[in-house]
């Protein structure tokens, strides 16, 4: 039995989970949960025993100095709680339980059972698991985010895609199935990250996940500096791609394929969803017209993106392992006897 002393009674809690590693391309998913924790000042109330779930030769602990005293941080998964209703007037009336950690190396069934134990004790009404994967998607278009569930009834009532995926999976897929078998409503949100610029961070994908999360749980998320970071990221990739004609040509082919596929999706339903999100944020403005906390500044305004931005600092795109500061050159589409573009990892559970 898990005993939670000091954790207040939560209001309609939703558990949001993300794990670094195989299911976290561009660190988009883990960064989304970190953003929620930071903006809403989450309070850590539990951490899983690292000895039970991690191979320390794969995920090594780190040593650091605290006032001259050496300390060790062990790789683990931590749980925190946020009270969204008190975040400076933003948010809503429901609370969140945030689960953030590293994909475990072993004992996945016990790991999931422990997470479910916390969910049961806290009265969690829904579990949302965030993930991101590499895909053939252009960085110049909106980030595709799919919402899938293994529960047919939940798929019908919430207009979600029912998972039909078969193949290798990560802790996201295992946790989703464990929650479904335990009778806990569970949804996985997957953002597609361009495979030709996969190195983290990817604030555009993080922002897309948070926007989709808003729609799913009907809770306005303070965006902070993410919109500015996303625009700067895209500008930086634009400039780097322009330096290489092959990359530019490949991006153009992805754009054409994406635009053709999205034509049927430019429906009244999609437009209405975007307009509703706009209205929610517009309603968050104060009476004097200034933006409410969590509302991004408009272009050209103090704190916003300049109307005519100059050259962006693309240092955040550096691949520290190789020193590369430009997207890896993609290969041309597959021809007979030729090798095609790098294959993305396995598709998410669909």
XYZ file of C-alpha atoms in Angstrom, residues 4-214:
211
model
C 0.885 9.667 0.727
C 1.350 11.866 3.749
C 1.335 15.611 3.210
C -0.254 15.457 -0.241
C -3.471 17.516 -0.183
C -6.746 16.240 -1.603
C -6.691 16.915 -5.319
C -9.455 18.311 -7.535
C -10.326 16.136 -10.571
C -6.660 15.133 -10.959
C -5.132 14.117 -14.284
C -1.769 12.323 -14.377
C 0.640 13.548 -17.091
C 3.628 11.286 -17.828
C 6.745 11.563 -19.996
C 9.971 9.578 -20.091
C 13.354 10.446 -21.521
C 14.830 8.001 -23.987
C 13.370 5.994 -26.865
C 9.935 7.679 -26.770
C 11.264 11.240 -26.475
C 12.600 12.460 -29.848
C 13.996 15.959 -29.557
C 13.246 15.826 -25.797
C 9.822 17.194 -26.774
C 7.737 15.089 -24.378
C 9.940 15.366 -21.277
C 10.339 19.106 -21.928
C 6.545 19.482 -21.986
C 6.167 17.950 -18.521
C 9.156 19.978 -17.281
C 7.411 23.112 -18.587
C 4.231 22.287 -16.667
C 6.241 21.631 -13.523
C 8.146 24.900 -13.889
C 5.207 27.154 -14.795
C 2.946 25.795 -12.075
C 5.696 25.328 -9.470
C 5.141 21.625 -8.928
C 6.039 20.048 -5.598
C 7.812 16.678 -5.699
C 6.184 14.222 -3.297
C 7.652 10.866 -4.370
C 10.533 9.266 -6.260
C 10.803 5.649 -7.339
C 13.737 3.645 -6.008
C 16.407 3.905 -8.702
C 17.958 0.603 -7.553
C 14.835 -1.279 -8.666
C 14.501 -0.053 -12.235
C 17.739 1.355 -13.661
C 20.983 -0.075 -14.976
C 23.531 2.464 -13.788
C 25.954 1.524 -16.568
C 23.281 2.651 -19.054
C 21.942 5.641 -17.115
C 24.813 6.735 -14.951
C 24.387 8.787 -11.760
C 25.962 12.251 -11.652
C 28.169 13.797 -9.000
C 27.857 17.500 -8.130
C 29.016 19.951 -5.482
C 26.670 21.628 -3.026
C 28.602 24.216 -1.057
C 31.743 22.144 -1.328
C 29.960 18.923 -0.361
C 29.897 16.211 -3.031
C 26.443 14.759 -3.707
C 25.049 12.156 -6.087
C 21.907 12.380 -8.203
C 20.552 8.985 -9.197
C 18.545 8.405 -12.383
C 14.928 7.864 -11.387
C 11.304 8.831 -11.951
C 9.779 11.561 -9.794
C 6.181 12.516 -9.143
C 5.017 16.037 -8.384
C 1.665 17.702 -7.905
C 0.552 21.094 -9.211
C -2.491 23.116 -8.200
C -3.437 24.830 -11.451
C -6.133 27.065 -10.000
C -3.641 29.178 -8.064
C -1.127 29.868 -10.830
C -1.536 33.630 -11.048
C -5.060 33.459 -12.370
C -4.243 31.025 -15.184
C -5.071 27.397 -15.455
C -8.405 26.004 -14.304
C -10.094 24.074 -11.531
C -8.381 20.707 -11.824
C -5.039 19.545 -10.479
C -2.256 17.632 -12.194
C 0.051 14.834 -11.100
C 3.253 15.022 -13.119
C 5.379 11.916 -13.711
C 8.762 12.604 -15.244
C 11.767 10.352 -15.460
C 13.965 8.136 -17.603
C 12.668 5.060 -19.362
C 13.472 2.217 -16.919
C 16.037 -0.404 -17.830
C 14.235 -3.342 -16.182
C 11.118 -4.561 -14.329
C 8.685 -2.614 -16.478
C 5.620 -4.402 -15.073
C 6.560 -3.544 -11.504
C 7.361 0.001 -12.607
C 3.903 0.434 -14.153
C 2.190 -1.124 -11.133
C 3.926 1.384 -8.877
C 2.783 4.303 -11.052
C -0.756 2.887 -11.032
C -0.614 2.612 -7.247
C 0.029 6.332 -6.977
C -2.745 7.044 -9.476
C -5.216 4.992 -7.426
C -4.290 6.585 -4.105
C -4.533 10.107 -5.543
C -7.886 9.507 -7.222
C -6.540 10.152 -10.737
C -9.394 10.324 -13.255
C -7.294 10.061 -16.423
C -3.697 9.328 -17.422
C -2.153 11.191 -20.364
C 1.217 9.930 -21.611
C 3.314 12.189 -23.835
C 5.707 10.895 -26.466
C 7.564 12.093 -29.547
C 9.011 10.214 -32.501
C 11.082 10.916 -35.594
C 9.087 11.234 -38.791
C 9.085 12.469 -42.380
C 7.583 15.826 -41.491
C 8.870 19.270 -42.551
C 9.934 21.710 -39.851
C 8.091 24.514 -41.674
C 4.617 23.067 -41.070
C 2.573 22.627 -37.880
C 3.812 19.697 -35.817
C 1.516 16.675 -36.262
C 0.203 15.425 -32.907
C -1.832 12.233 -32.758
C -4.005 11.195 -29.821
C -4.465 7.434 -29.415
C -6.036 5.126 -26.855
C -6.453 1.382 -26.391
C -9.958 1.824 -24.965
C -12.623 1.566 -27.710
C -15.248 3.321 -25.557
C -12.875 6.185 -24.776
C -11.990 6.454 -28.460
C -15.674 6.930 -29.324
C -16.583 9.331 -26.527
C -13.523 11.576 -26.933
C -13.136 11.243 -30.704
C -9.685 9.662 -30.419
C -7.827 7.228 -32.630
C -7.928 3.652 -31.404
C -4.503 2.060 -31.211
C -3.843 -0.530 -33.916
C -0.043 -0.540 -33.724
C 1.874 -3.824 -33.727
C 5.636 -4.019 -33.174
C 8.374 -2.992 -30.727
C 7.246 -0.580 -28.045
C 8.654 1.483 -25.197
C 7.552 2.288 -21.678
C 4.871 4.614 -23.087
C 3.123 1.693 -24.796
C 3.536 -0.610 -21.797
C 2.180 1.963 -19.332
C -0.774 2.719 -21.598
C -1.746 -0.953 -21.743
C -1.262 -1.372 -17.988
C -3.582 1.578 -17.299
C -6.178 0.309 -19.770
C -6.212 -3.168 -18.185
C -6.578 -1.528 -14.750
C -9.630 0.379 -15.953
C -7.965 3.806 -15.899
C -8.860 6.002 -18.924
C -5.579 6.593 -20.761
C -4.574 8.624 -23.797
C -1.171 8.893 -25.487
C -0.215 12.079 -27.337
C 2.523 11.704 -29.964
C 4.344 14.573 -31.669
C 6.273 13.955 -34.902
C 9.757 15.509 -34.964
C 11.594 16.073 -38.298
C 14.199 13.323 -38.554
C 16.670 15.610 -40.334
C 16.861 17.962 -37.336
C 16.332 15.559 -34.465
C 18.809 16.893 -31.909
C 17.163 18.471 -28.848
C 15.647 20.744 -27.895
C 12.602 21.077 -30.124
C 10.396 23.772 -28.550
C 8.004 23.714 -31.509
C 7.118 20.059 -30.845
C 6.893 20.726 -27.108
C 4.460 23.582 -27.723
C 2.362 21.394 -30.049
C 2.058 18.709 -27.372
C 0.958 21.271 -24.785
C -1.614 22.759 -27.161
C -3.096 19.314 -27.795
C -3.043 18.605 -24.058
C -5.053 21.798 -23.493
